[in-house]
Amino acid sequence: MTVRFKGTELRPVLAEAVANQCRVILVKDHGVYFLAERGERRPDGRQKTIAYAAGCNPDVDAFDEWWELAPAEFGGDDFGEFFDPQEGVFARILRSEDDLDVSATTTHLSLQAVPPTPSGN
């Protein structure tokens, strides 16, 4: 199983990390999302710029759906994994219109830039 991050949502997170000279973090806790290690905050203290995986956003997806999808792909434990936004697949995402597919095994994360899907998918 794989989760997809829309490039249109991920690029602002990557750009914020580059501007702040910090890493991006893939987080699995209350949803699955990327955010900059140091990013602008909203008045309520939450990070302002966040890119959720399709189907894993607790603000828009039904609880039962994202609650089952997140551990099915990434296991039951919460985690944060740090990446350099200017290297590898992230550099490609910044320079293209691509989306990002993320899949996991018990020992590895796999990240792959993929062409965006048409709207509505």
Backbone atoms as SQL, in Angstrom:
CREATE TABLE atoms (id INTEGER PRIMARY KEY, chain TEXT, resi INTEGER, resn TEXT, atom TEXT, x REAL, y REAL, z REAL);
INSERT INTO atoms VALUES
  (1, 'A', 1, 'MET', 'N', 0.842, -1.181, 0.000),
  (2, 'A', 1, 'MET', 'CA', 0.000, 0.000, 0.000),
  (3, 'A', 1, 'MET', 'C', 0.888, 1.246, 0.000),
  (4, 'A', 2, 'THR', 'N', 0.387, 2.285, -0.607),
  (5, 'A', 2, 'THR', 'CA', 1.127, 3.534, -0.751),
  (6, 'A', 2, 'THR', 'C', 0.197, 4.698, -0.451),
  (7, 'A', 3, 'VAL', 'N', 0.741, 5.739, 0.156),
  (8, 'A', 3, 'VAL', 'CA', -0.023, 6.976, 0.324),
  (9, 'A', 3, 'VAL', 'C', 0.588, 8.030, -0.588),
  (10, 'A', 4, 'ARG', 'N', -0.263, 8.942, -1.045),
  (11, 'A', 4, 'ARG', 'CA', 0.184, 9.982, -1.974),
  (12, 'A', 4, 'ARG', 'C', 0.094, 11.355, -1.330),
  (13, 'A', 5, 'PHE', 'N', 1.137, 12.136, -1.544),
  (14, 'A', 5, 'PHE', 'CA', 1.162, 13.546, -1.175),
  (15, 'A', 5, 'PHE', 'C', 1.090, 14.335, -2.465),
  (16, 'A', 6, 'LYS', 'N', 0.087, 15.181, -2.581),
  (17, 'A', 6, 'LYS', 'CA', -0.045, 16.028, -3.756),
  (18, 'A', 6, 'LYS', 'C', 1.108, 17.033, -3.783),
  (19, 'A', 7, 'GLY', 'N', 1.768, 17.146, -4.921),
  (20, 'A', 7, 'GLY', 'CA', 2.868, 18.087, -5.063),
  (21, 'A', 7, 'GLY', 'C', 2.440, 19.517, -4.783),
  (22, 'A', 8, 'THR', 'N', 1.201, 19.854, -5.164),
  (23, 'A', 8, 'THR', 'CA', 0.714, 21.217, -4.943),
  (24, 'A', 8, 'THR', 'C', 0.635, 21.553, -3.456),
  (25, 'A', 9, 'GLU', 'N', 0.472, 20.558, -2.603),
  (26, 'A', 9, 'GLU', 'CA', 0.439, 20.781, -1.158),
  (27, 'A', 9, 'GLU', 'C', 1.819, 20.621, -0.526),
  (28, 'A', 10, 'LEU', 'N', 2.646, 19.739, -1.117),
  (29, 'A', 10, 'LEU', 'CA', 3.968, 19.463, -0.553),
  (30, 'A', 10, 'LEU', 'C', 4.988, 20.543, -0.881),
  (31, 'A', 11, 'ARG', 'N', 4.916, 21.127, -2.083),
  (32, 'A', 11, 'ARG', 'CA', 5.903, 22.146, -2.468),
  (33, 'A', 11, 'ARG', 'C', 5.976, 23.327, -1.504),
  (34, 'A', 12, 'PRO', 'N', 4.846, 23.868, -0.994),
  (35, 'A', 12, 'PRO', 'CA', 4.966, 24.962, -0.022),
  (36, 'A', 12, 'PRO', 'C', 5.686, 24.548, 1.269),
  (37, 'A', 13, 'VAL', 'N', 5.509, 23.308, 1.691),
  (38, 'A', 13, 'VAL', 'CA', 6.215, 22.810, 2.885),
  (39, 'A', 13, 'VAL', 'C', 7.711, 22.738, 2.605),
  (40, 'A', 14, 'LEU', 'N', 8.068, 22.187, 1.445),
  (41, 'A', 14, 'LEU', 'CA', 9.485, 22.092, 1.078),
  (42, 'A', 14, 'LEU', 'C', 10.107, 23.473, 0.937),
  (43, 'A', 15, 'ALA', 'N', 9.382, 24.401, 0.308),
  (44, 'A', 15, 'ALA', 'CA', 9.895, 25.769, 0.136),
  (45, 'A', 15, 'ALA', 'C', 10.090, 26.445, 1.487),
  (46, 'A', 16, 'GLU', 'N', 9.182, 26.220, 2.431),
  (47, 'A', 16, 'GLU', 'CA', 9.332, 26.808, 3.757),
  (48, 'A', 16, 'GLU', 'C', 10.567, 26.255, 4.452),
  (49, 'A', 17, 'ALA', 'N', 10.808, 24.953, 4.317),
  (50, 'A', 17, 'ALA', 'CA', 11.994, 24.347, 4.933),
  (51, 'A', 17, 'ALA', 'C', 13.273, 24.890, 4.306),
  (52, 'A', 18, 'VAL', 'N', 13.289, 25.042, 2.988),
  (53, 'A', 18, 'VAL', 'CA', 14.464, 25.600, 2.313),
  (54, 'A', 18, 'VAL', 'C', 14.692, 27.028, 2.793),
  (55, 'A', 19, 'ALA', 'N', 13.631, 27.836, 2.841),
  (56, 'A', 19, 'ALA', 'CA', 13.758, 29.233, 3.274),
  (57, 'A', 19, 'ALA', 'C', 14.249, 29.340, 4.715),
  (58, 'A', 20, 'ASN', 'N', 13.825, 28.408, 5.562),
  (59, 'A', 20, 'ASN', 'CA', 14.222, 28.420, 6.979),
  (60, 'A', 20, 'ASN', 'C', 15.470, 27.589, 7.255),
  (61, 'A', 21, 'GLN', 'N', 16.083, 27.058, 6.196),
  (62, 'A', 21, 'GLN', 'CA', 17.300, 26.246, 6.304),
  (63, 'A', 21, 'GLN', 'C', 17.143, 25.150, 7.354),
  (64, 'A', 22, 'CYS', 'N', 16.071, 24.381, 7.196),
  (65, 'A', 22, 'CYS', 'CA', 15.812, 23.275, 8.118),
  (66, 'A', 22, 'CYS', 'C', 15.349, 22.059, 7.332),
  (67, 'A', 23, 'ARG', 'N', 15.094, 20.988, 8.041),
  (68, 'A', 23, 'ARG', 'CA', 14.639, 19.752, 7.418),
  (69, 'A', 23, 'ARG', 'C', 13.113, 19.713, 7.344),
  (70, 'A', 24, 'VAL', 'N', 12.605, 18.775, 6.543),
  (71, 'A', 24, 'VAL', 'CA', 11.181, 18.466, 6.557),
  (72, 'A', 24, 'VAL', 'C', 11.012, 17.184, 7.368),
  (73, 'A', 25, 'ILE', 'N', 9.840, 17.060, 7.969),
  (74, 'A', 25, 'ILE', 'CA', 9.576, 15.898, 8.816),
  (75, 'A', 25, 'ILE', 'C', 8.335, 15.186, 8.294),
  (76, 'A', 26, 'LEU', 'N', 8.462, 13.880, 8.080),
  (77, 'A', 26, 'LEU', 'CA', 7.306, 13.035, 7.808),
  (78, 'A', 26, 'LEU', 'C', 6.810, 12.555, 9.162),
  (79, 'A', 27, 'VAL', 'N', 5.562, 12.875, 9.482),
  (80, 'A', 27, 'VAL', 'CA', 4.999, 12.569, 10.797),
  (81, 'A', 27, 'VAL', 'C', 3.811, 11.636, 10.638),
  (82, 'A', 28, 'LYS', 'N', 3.742, 10.649, 11.515),
  (83, 'A', 28, 'LYS', 'CA', 2.549, 9.825, 11.639),
  (84, 'A', 28, 'LYS', 'C', 2.115, 9.916, 13.091),
  (85, 'A', 29, 'ASP', 'N', 1.034, 10.633, 13.330),
  (86, 'A', 29, 'ASP', 'CA', 0.421, 10.680, 14.660),
  (87, 'A', 29, 'ASP', 'C', -1.073, 10.896, 14.451),
  (88, 'A', 30, 'HIS', 'N', -1.523, 12.116, 14.497),
  (89, 'A', 30, 'HIS', 'CA', -2.921, 12.448, 14.228),
  (90, 'A', 30, 'HIS', 'C', -3.039, 12.718, 12.732),
  (91, 'A', 31, 'GLY', 'N', -2.928, 11.665, 11.933),
  (92, 'A', 31, 'GLY', 'CA', -2.846, 11.753, 10.486),
  (93, 'A', 31, 'GLY', 'C', -1.429, 11.432, 10.026),
  (94, 'A', 32, 'VAL', 'N', -1.182, 11.607, 8.726),
  (95, 'A', 32, 'VAL', 'CA', 0.148, 11.419, 8.148),
  (96, 'A', 32, 'VAL', 'C', 0.437, 12.667, 7.328),
  (97, 'A', 33, 'TYR', 'N', 1.569, 13.331, 7.626),
  (98, 'A', 33, 'TYR', 'CA', 1.821, 14.621, 6.996),
  (99, 'A', 33, 'TYR', 'C', 3.294, 14.983, 7.012),
  (100, 'A', 34, 'PHE', 'N', 3.637, 15.938, 6.142),
  (101, 'A', 34, 'PHE', 'CA', 4.952, 16.571, 6.136),
  (102, 'A', 34, 'PHE', 'C', 4.800, 17.988, 6.653),
  (103, 'A', 35, 'LEU', 'N', 5.817, 18.467, 7.375),
  (104, 'A', 35, 'LEU', 'CA', 5.899, 19.864, 7.778),
  (105, 'A', 35, 'LEU', 'C', 7.362, 20.241, 7.894),
  (106, 'A', 36, 'ALA', 'N', 7.633, 21.545, 7.843),
  (107, 'A', 36, 'ALA', 'CA', 9.004, 22.029, 8.017),
  (108, 'A', 36, 'ALA', 'C', 9.376, 21.945, 9.490),
  (109, 'A', 37, 'GLU', 'N', 10.629, 21.632, 9.745),
  (110, 'A', 37, 'GLU', 'CA', 11.124, 21.545, 11.128),
  (111, 'A', 37, 'GLU', 'C', 10.916, 22.868, 11.868),
  (112, 'A', 38, 'ARG', 'N', 11.128, 23.962, 11.169),
  (113, 'A', 38, 'ARG', 'CA', 10.869, 25.295, 11.728),
  (114, 'A', 38, 'ARG', 'C', 9.963, 26.026, 10.756),
  (115, 'A', 39, 'GLY', 'N', 8.706, 26.183, 11.136),
  (116, 'A', 39, 'GLY', 'CA', 7.759, 26.824, 10.242),
  (117, 'A', 39, 'GLY', 'C', 6.866, 27.804, 10.969),
  (118, 'A', 40, 'GLU', 'N', 6.183, 28.602, 10.171),
  (119, 'A', 40, 'GLU', 'CA', 5.278, 29.609, 10.710),
  (120, 'A', 40, 'GLU', 'C', 4.133, 28.931, 11.474),
  (121, 'A', 41, 'ARG', 'N', 3.753, 29.560, 12.577),
  (122, 'A', 41, 'ARG', 'CA', 2.685, 29.018, 13.431),
  (123, 'A', 41, 'ARG', 'C', 1.404, 29.823, 13.290),
  (124, 'A', 42, 'ARG', 'N', 0.283, 29.134, 13.470),
  (125, 'A', 42, 'ARG', 'CA', -1.025, 29.790, 13.526),
  (126, 'A', 42, 'ARG', 'C', -1.240, 30.307, 14.941),
  (127, 'A', 43, 'PRO', 'N', -2.242, 31.148, 15.160),
  (128, 'A', 43, 'PRO', 'CA', -2.511, 31.659, 16.510),
  (129, 'A', 43, 'PRO', 'C', -2.753, 30.563, 17.550),
  (130, 'A', 44, 'ASP', 'N', -3.289, 29.406, 17.109),
  (131, 'A', 44, 'ASP', 'CA', -3.542, 28.316, 18.057),
  (132, 'A', 44, 'ASP', 'C', -2.290, 27.479, 18.343),
  (133, 'A', 45, 'GLY', 'N', -1.141, 27.850, 17.750),
  (134, 'A', 45, 'GLY', 'CA', 0.109, 27.151, 18.009),
  (135, 'A', 45, 'GLY', 'C', 0.434, 26.053, 17.015),
  (136, 'A', 46, 'ARG', 'N', -0.532, 25.624, 16.219),
  (137, 'A', 46, 'ARG', 'CA', -0.277, 24.593, 15.220),
  (138, 'A', 46, 'ARG', 'C', 0.537, 25.163, 14.067),
  (139, 'A', 47, 'GLN', 'N', 1.305, 24.284, 13.431),
  (140, 'A', 47, 'GLN', 'CA', 2.075, 24.680, 12.251),
  (141, 'A', 47, 'GLN', 'C', 1.106, 25.136, 11.164),
  (142, 'A', 48, 'LYS', 'N', 1.456, 26.209, 10.467),
  (143, 'A', 48, 'LYS', 'CA', 0.567, 26.777, 9.459),
  (144, 'A', 48, 'LYS', 'C', 0.589, 25.979, 8.153),
  (145, 'A', 49, 'THR', 'N', 1.770, 25.611, 7.675),
  (146, 'A', 49, 'THR', 'CA', 1.901, 24.939, 6.389),
  (147, 'A', 49, 'THR', 'C', 2.178, 23.453, 6.611),
  (148, 'A', 50, 'ILE', 'N', 1.185, 22.635, 6.291),
  (149, 'A', 50, 'ILE', 'CA', 1.262, 21.183, 6.469),
  (150, 'A', 50, 'ILE', 'C', 0.731, 20.533, 5.201),
  (151, 'A', 51, 'ALA', 'N', 1.383, 19.448, 4.768),
  (152, 'A', 51, 'ALA', 'CA', 0.910, 18.668, 3.615),
  (153, 'A', 51, 'ALA', 'C', 0.518, 17.285, 4.108),
  (154, 'A', 52, 'TYR', 'N', -0.777, 17.000, 4.091),
  (155, 'A', 52, 'TYR', 'CA', -1.278, 15.690, 4.514),
  (156, 'A', 52, 'TYR', 'C', -1.286, 14.724, 3.344),
  (157, 'A', 53, 'ALA', 'N', -1.078, 13.449, 3.651),
  (158, 'A', 53, 'ALA', 'CA', -1.249, 12.393, 2.654),
  (159, 'A', 53, 'ALA', 'C', -2.730, 12.291, 2.309),
  (160, 'A', 54, 'ALA', 'N', -3.019, 11.996, 1.052),
  (161, 'A', 54, 'ALA', 'CA', -4.407, 11.817, 0.625),
  (162, 'A', 54, 'ALA', 'C', -5.045, 10.717, 1.471),
  (163, 'A', 55, 'GLY', 'N', -6.182, 11.049, 2.069),
  (164, 'A', 55, 'GLY', 'CA', -6.900, 10.089, 2.899),
  (165, 'A', 55, 'GLY', 'C', -6.466, 10.050, 4.345),
  (166, 'A', 56, 'CYS', 'N', -5.456, 10.838, 4.715),
  (167, 'A', 56, 'CYS', 'CA', -4.910, 10.802, 6.080),
  (168, 'A', 56, 'CYS', 'C', -4.959, 12.157, 6.770),
  (169, 'A', 57, 'ASN', 'N', -5.924, 12.987, 6.417),
  (170, 'A', 57, 'ASN', 'CA', -6.057, 14.313, 7.015),
  (171, 'A', 57, 'ASN', 'C', -7.258, 14.311, 7.956),
  (172, 'A', 58, 'PRO', 'N', -7.025, 14.342, 9.264),
  (173, 'A', 58, 'PRO', 'CA', -8.142, 14.279, 10.207),
  (174, 'A', 58, 'PRO', 'C', -9.076, 15.489, 10.140),
  (175, 'A', 59, 'ASP', 'N', -8.640, 16.578, 9.491),
  (176, 'A', 59, 'ASP', 'CA', -9.506, 17.746, 9.353),
  (177, 'A', 59, 'ASP', 'C', -10.532, 17.585, 8.240),
  (178, 'A', 60, 'VAL', 'N', -10.288, 16.680, 7.284),
  (179, 'A', 60, 'VAL', 'CA', -11.226, 16.520, 6.167),
  (180, 'A', 60, 'VAL', 'C', -11.669, 15.082, 5.913),
  (181, 'A', 61, 'ASP', 'N', -10.886, 14.103, 6.327),
  (182, 'A', 61, 'ASP', 'CA', -11.214, 12.705, 6.082),
  (183, 'A', 61, 'ASP', 'C', -11.929, 12.107, 7.290),
  (184, 'A', 62, 'ALA', 'N', -12.848, 11.205, 7.020),
  (185, 'A', 62, 'ALA', 'CA', -13.592, 10.545, 8.095),
  (186, 'A', 62, 'ALA', 'C', -12.626, 9.827, 9.035),
  (187, 'A', 63, 'PHE', 'N', -12.898, 9.916, 10.335),
  (188, 'A', 63, 'PHE', 'CA', -12.014, 9.333, 11.338),
  (189, 'A', 63, 'PHE', 'C', -11.693, 7.875, 11.040),
  (190, 'A', 64, 'ASP', 'N', -12.715, 7.066, 10.789),
  (191, 'A', 64, 'ASP', 'CA', -12.491, 5.635, 10.558),
  (192, 'A', 64, 'ASP', 'C', -11.593, 5.381, 9.361),
  (193, 'A', 65, 'GLU', 'N', -11.672, 6.248, 8.349),
  (194, 'A', 65, 'GLU', 'CA', -10.862, 6.051, 7.150),
  (195, 'A', 65, 'GLU', 'C', -9.391, 6.353, 7.407),
  (196, 'A', 66, 'TRP', 'N', -9.075, 7.555, 7.909),
  (197, 'A', 66, 'TRP', 'CA', -7.652, 7.868, 8.114),
  (198, 'A', 66, 'TRP', 'C', -7.077, 7.063, 9.262),
  (199, 'A', 67, 'TRP', 'N', -7.880, 6.749, 10.277),
  (200, 'A', 67, 'TRP', 'CA', -7.404, 5.984, 11.424),
  (201, 'A', 67, 'TRP', 'C', -6.982, 4.577, 11.012),
  (202, 'A', 68, 'GLU', 'N', -7.653, 4.010, 10.018),
  (203, 'A', 68, 'GLU', 'CA', -7.287, 2.680, 9.521),
  (204, 'A', 68, 'GLU', 'C', -6.158, 2.745, 8.494),
  (205, 'A', 69, 'LEU', 'N', -6.170, 3.756, 7.625),
  (206, 'A', 69, 'LEU', 'CA', -5.167, 3.874, 6.572),
  (207, 'A', 69, 'LEU', 'C', -3.771, 4.136, 7.132),
  (208, 'A', 70, 'ALA', 'N', -3.648, 5.039, 8.084),
  (209, 'A', 70, 'ALA', 'CA', -2.327, 5.407, 8.620),
  (210, 'A', 70, 'ALA', 'C', -1.592, 4.203, 9.225),
  (211, 'A', 71, 'PRO', 'N', -2.192, 3.438, 10.151),
  (212, 'A', 71, 'PRO', 'CA', -1.457, 2.291, 10.683),
  (213, 'A', 71, 'PRO', 'C', -1.318, 1.144, 9.686),
  (214, 'A', 72, 'ALA', 'N', -2.250, 1.029, 8.730),
  (215, 'A', 72, 'ALA', 'CA', -2.110, -0.021, 7.725),
  (216, 'A', 72, 'ALA', 'C', -0.835, 0.183, 6.912),
  (217, 'A', 73, 'GLU', 'N', -0.505, 1.438, 6.634),
  (218, 'A', 73, 'GLU', 'CA', 0.688, 1.731, 5.849),
  (219, 'A', 73, 'GLU', 'C', 1.943, 1.871, 6.704),
  (220, 'A', 74, 'PHE', 'N', 1.824, 2.483, 7.881),
  (221, 'A', 74, 'PHE', 'CA', 3.015, 2.851, 8.657),
  (222, 'A', 74, 'PHE', 'C', 3.122, 2.180, 10.027),
  (223, 'A', 75, 'GLY', 'N', 2.251, 1.251, 10.341),
  (224, 'A', 75, 'GLY', 'CA', 2.303, 0.587, 11.639),
  (225, 'A', 75, 'GLY', 'C', 1.599, 1.403, 12.703),
  (226, 'A', 76, 'GLY', 'N', 1.516, 0.834, 13.899),
  (227, 'A', 76, 'GLY', 'CA', 0.746, 1.453, 14.965),
  (228, 'A', 76, 'GLY', 'C', 1.435, 2.566, 15.723),
  (229, 'A', 77, 'ASP', 'N', 2.763, 2.597, 15.702),
  (230, 'A', 77, 'ASP', 'CA', 3.486, 3.588, 16.493),
  (231, 'A', 77, 'ASP', 'C', 3.563, 4.932, 15.773),
  (232, 'A', 78, 'ASP', 'N', 3.469, 6.008, 16.543),
  (233, 'A', 78, 'ASP', 'CA', 3.686, 7.346, 16.012),
  (234, 'A', 78, 'ASP', 'C', 5.178, 7.529, 15.753),
  (235, 'A', 79, 'PHE', 'N', 5.518, 8.358, 14.764),
  (236, 'A', 79, 'PHE', 'CA', 6.930, 8.617, 14.480),
  (237, 'A', 79, 'PHE', 'C', 7.101, 9.933, 13.755),
  (238, 'A', 80, 'GLY', 'N', 8.333, 10.379, 13.676),
  (239, 'A', 80, 'GLY', 'CA', 8.745, 11.513, 12.861),
  (240, 'A', 80, 'GLY', 'C', 10.058, 11.148, 12.193),
  (241, 'A', 81, 'GLU', 'N', 10.132, 11.294, 10.881),
  (242, 'A', 81, 'GLU', 'CA', 11.339, 10.978, 10.118),
  (243, 'A', 81, 'GLU', 'C', 11.792, 12.249, 9.403),
  (244, 'A', 82, 'PHE', 'N', 13.064, 12.615, 9.547),
  (245, 'A', 82, 'PHE', 'CA', 13.607, 13.877, 9.039),
  (246, 'A', 82, 'PHE', 'C', 14.293, 13.695, 7.687),
  (247, 'A', 83, 'PHE', 'N', 14.092, 14.676, 6.785),
  (248, 'A', 83, 'PHE', 'CA', 14.683, 14.637, 5.450),
  (249, 'A', 83, 'PHE', 'C', 15.200, 16.015, 5.069),
  (250, 'A', 84, 'ASP', 'N', 16.242, 16.034, 4.225),
  (251, 'A', 84, 'ASP', 'CA', 16.759, 17.280, 3.658),
  (252, 'A', 84, 'ASP', 'C', 15.884, 17.650, 2.462),
  (253, 'A', 85, 'PRO', 'N', 15.229, 18.811, 2.487),
  (254, 'A', 85, 'PRO', 'CA', 14.311, 19.164, 1.404),
  (255, 'A', 85, 'PRO', 'C', 14.996, 19.496, 0.081),
  (256, 'A', 86, 'GLN', 'N', 16.327, 19.630, 0.087),
  (257, 'A', 86, 'GLN', 'CA', 17.033, 20.005, -1.138),
  (258, 'A', 86, 'GLN', 'C', 17.724, 18.824, -1.804),
  (259, 'A', 87, 'GLU', 'N', 17.484, 17.614, -1.283),
  (260, 'A', 87, 'GLU', 'CA', 18.149, 16.436, -1.836),
  (261, 'A', 87, 'GLU', 'C', 17.149, 15.424, -2.352),
  (262, 'A', 88, 'GLY', 'N', 17.631, 14.613, -3.293),
  (263, 'A', 88, 'GLY', 'CA', 16.876, 13.469, -3.771),
  (264, 'A', 88, 'GLY', 'C', 15.504, 13.803, -4.321),
  (265, 'A', 89, 'VAL', 'N', 14.540, 13.007, -3.919),
  (266, 'A', 89, 'VAL', 'CA', 13.193, 13.122, -4.443),
  (267, 'A', 89, 'VAL', 'C', 12.563, 14.479, -4.130),
  (268, 'A', 90, 'PHE', 'N', 12.950, 15.069, -3.006),
  (269, 'A', 90, 'PHE', 'CA', 12.373, 16.364, -2.634),
  (270, 'A', 90, 'PHE', 'C', 12.841, 17.472, -3.573),
  (271, 'A', 91, 'ALA', 'N', 14.095, 17.424, -3.980),
  (272, 'A', 91, 'ALA', 'CA', 14.602, 18.403, -4.955),
  (273, 'A', 91, 'ALA', 'C', 13.820, 18.271, -6.261),
  (274, 'A', 92, 'ARG', 'N', 13.523, 17.045, -6.659),
  (275, 'A', 92, 'ARG', 'CA', 12.741, 16.834, -7.881),
  (276, 'A', 92, 'ARG', 'C', 11.327, 17.396, -7.726),
  (277, 'A', 93, 'ILE', 'N', 10.700, 17.152, -6.586),
  (278, 'A', 93, 'ILE', 'CA', 9.341, 17.651, -6.347),
  (279, 'A', 93, 'ILE', 'C', 9.336, 19.182, -6.434),
  (280, 'A', 94, 'LEU', 'N', 10.359, 19.818, -5.857),
  (281, 'A', 94, 'LEU', 'CA', 10.439, 21.282, -5.895),
  (282, 'A', 94, 'LEU', 'C', 10.538, 21.827, -7.314),
  (283, 'A', 95, 'ARG', 'N', 11.188, 21.079, -8.207),
  (284, 'A', 95, 'ARG', 'CA', 11.433, 21.552, -9.583),
  (285, 'A', 95, 'ARG', 'C', 10.404, 21.060, -10.591),
  (286, 'A', 96, 'SER', 'N', 9.401, 20.319, -10.158),
  (287, 'A', 96, 'SER', 'CA', 8.474, 19.699, -11.106),
  (288, 'A', 96, 'SER', 'C', 7.032, 19.880, -10.651),
  (289, 'A', 97, 'GLU', 'N', 6.138, 19.252, -11.358),
  (290, 'A', 97, 'GLU', 'CA', 4.719, 19.225, -10.995),
  (291, 'A', 97, 'GLU', 'C', 4.360, 17.893, -10.338),
  (292, 'A', 98, 'ASP', 'N', 5.366, 17.050, -10.044),
  (293, 'A', 98, 'ASP', 'CA', 5.125, 15.693, -9.545),
  (294, 'A', 98, 'ASP', 'C', 4.499, 15.660, -8.155),
  (295, 'A', 99, 'ASP', 'N', 3.828, 14.548, -7.895),
  (296, 'A', 99, 'ASP', 'CA', 3.356, 14.188, -6.558),
  (297, 'A', 99, 'ASP', 'C', 4.396, 13.274, -5.934),
  (298, 'A', 100, 'LEU', 'N', 4.179, 12.889, -4.682),
  (299, 'A', 100, 'LEU', 'CA', 5.098, 12.001, -3.972),
  (300, 'A', 100, 'LEU', 'C', 4.331, 10.813, -3.422),
  (301, 'A', 101, 'ASP', 'N', 4.769, 9.608, -3.780),
  (302, 'A', 101, 'ASP', 'CA', 4.227, 8.384, -3.196),
  (303, 'A', 101, 'ASP', 'C', 5.173, 7.916, -2.101),
  (304, 'A', 102, 'VAL', 'N', 4.602, 7.558, -0.948),
  (305, 'A', 102, 'VAL', 'CA', 5.382, 7.053, 0.180),
  (306, 'A', 102, 'VAL', 'C', 4.801, 5.707, 0.587),
  (307, 'A', 103, 'SER', 'N', 5.675, 4.721, 0.695),
  (308, 'A', 103, 'SER', 'CA', 5.276, 3.416, 1.198),
  (309, 'A', 103, 'SER', 'C', 6.295, 2.984, 2.243),
  (310, 'A', 104, 'ALA', 'N', 5.931, 1.986, 3.032),
  (311, 'A', 104, 'ALA', 'CA', 6.786, 1.591, 4.145),
  (312, 'A', 104, 'ALA', 'C', 6.795, 0.084, 4.327),
  (313, 'A', 105, 'THR', 'N', 7.938, -0.409, 4.798),
  (314, 'A', 105, 'THR', 'CA', 8.041, -1.764, 5.332),
  (315, 'A', 105, 'THR', 'C', 8.376, -1.589, 6.811),
  (316, 'A', 106, 'THR', 'N', 8.609, -2.665, 7.501),
  (317, 'A', 106, 'THR', 'CA', 8.956, -2.546, 8.922),
  (318, 'A', 106, 'THR', 'C', 10.310, -1.887, 9.126),
  (319, 'A', 107, 'THR', 'N', 11.148, -1.828, 8.078),
  (320, 'A', 107, 'THR', 'CA', 12.491, -1.261, 8.243),
  (321, 'A', 107, 'THR', 'C', 12.819, -0.105, 7.294),
  (322, 'A', 108, 'HIS', 'N', 11.998, 0.142, 6.275),
  (323, 'A', 108, 'HIS', 'CA', 12.346, 1.148, 5.271),
  (324, 'A', 108, 'HIS', 'C', 11.144, 1.978, 4.841),
  (325, 'A', 109, 'LEU', 'N', 11.431, 3.224, 4.509),
  (326, 'A', 109, 'LEU', 'CA', 10.470, 4.091, 3.838),
  (327, 'A', 109, 'LEU', 'C', 10.908, 4.200, 2.389),
  (328, 'A', 110, 'SER', 'N', 9.956, 4.167, 1.486),
  (329, 'A', 110, 'SER', 'CA', 10.243, 4.345, 0.069),
  (330, 'A', 110, 'SER', 'C', 9.513, 5.584, -0.409),
  (331, 'A', 111, 'LEU', 'N', 10.252, 6.505, -1.036),
  (332, 'A', 111, 'LEU', 'CA', 9.679, 7.745, -1.538),
  (333, 'A', 111, 'LEU', 'C', 9.927, 7.806, -3.037),
  (334, 'A', 112, 'GLN', 'N', 8.858, 8.085, -3.806),
  (335, 'A', 112, 'GLN', 'CA', 8.981, 8.114, -5.250),
  (336, 'A', 112, 'GLN', 'C', 8.169, 9.255, -5.831),
  (337, 'A', 113, 'ALA', 'N', 8.828, 10.064, -6.659),
  (338, 'A', 113, 'ALA', 'CA', 8.127, 11.123, -7.388),
  (339, 'A', 113, 'ALA', 'C', 7.338, 10.463, -8.509),
  (340, 'A', 114, 'VAL', 'N', 6.090, 10.886, -8.654),
  (341, 'A', 114, 'VAL', 'CA', 5.205, 10.320, -9.676),
  (342, 'A', 114, 'VAL', 'C', 4.430, 11.447, -10.346),
  (343, 'A', 115, 'PRO', 'N', 4.026, 11.256, -11.601),
  (344, 'A', 115, 'PRO', 'CA', 3.220, 12.277, -12.252),
  (345, 'A', 115, 'PRO', 'C', 1.924, 12.507, -11.469),
  (346, 'A', 116, 'PRO', 'N', 1.450, 13.749, -11.443),
  (347, 'A', 116, 'PRO', 'CA', 0.215, 14.016, -10.709),
  (348, 'A', 116, 'PRO', 'C', -0.969, 13.318, -11.356),
  (349, 'A', 117, 'THR', 'N', -1.942, 12.952, -10.517),
  (350, 'A', 117, 'THR', 'CA', -3.162, 12.351, -11.036),
  (351, 'A', 117, 'THR', 'C', -4.120, 13.479, -11.422),
  (352, 'A', 118, 'PRO', 'N', -4.992, 13.212, -12.367),
  (353, 'A', 118, 'PRO', 'CA', -5.977, 14.234, -12.737),
  (354, 'A', 118, 'PRO', 'C', -6.825, 14.633, -11.539),
  (355, 'A', 119, 'SER', 'N', -7.372, 15.827, -11.568),
  (356, 'A', 119, 'SER', 'CA', -8.213, 16.320, -10.474),
  (357, 'A', 119, 'SER', 'C', -9.335, 15.348, -10.205),
  (358, 'A', 120, 'GLY', 'N', -9.649, 15.211, -8.907),
  (359, 'A', 120, 'GLY', 'CA', -10.740, 14.337, -8.494),
  (360, 'A', 120, 'GLY', 'C', -10.264, 12.961, -8.120),
  (361, 'A', 121, 'ASN', 'N', -8.988, 12.615, -8.330),
  (362, 'A', 121, 'ASN', 'CA', -8.476, 11.299, -7.947),
  (363, 'A', 121, 'ASN', 'C', -7.659, 11.372, -6.704);
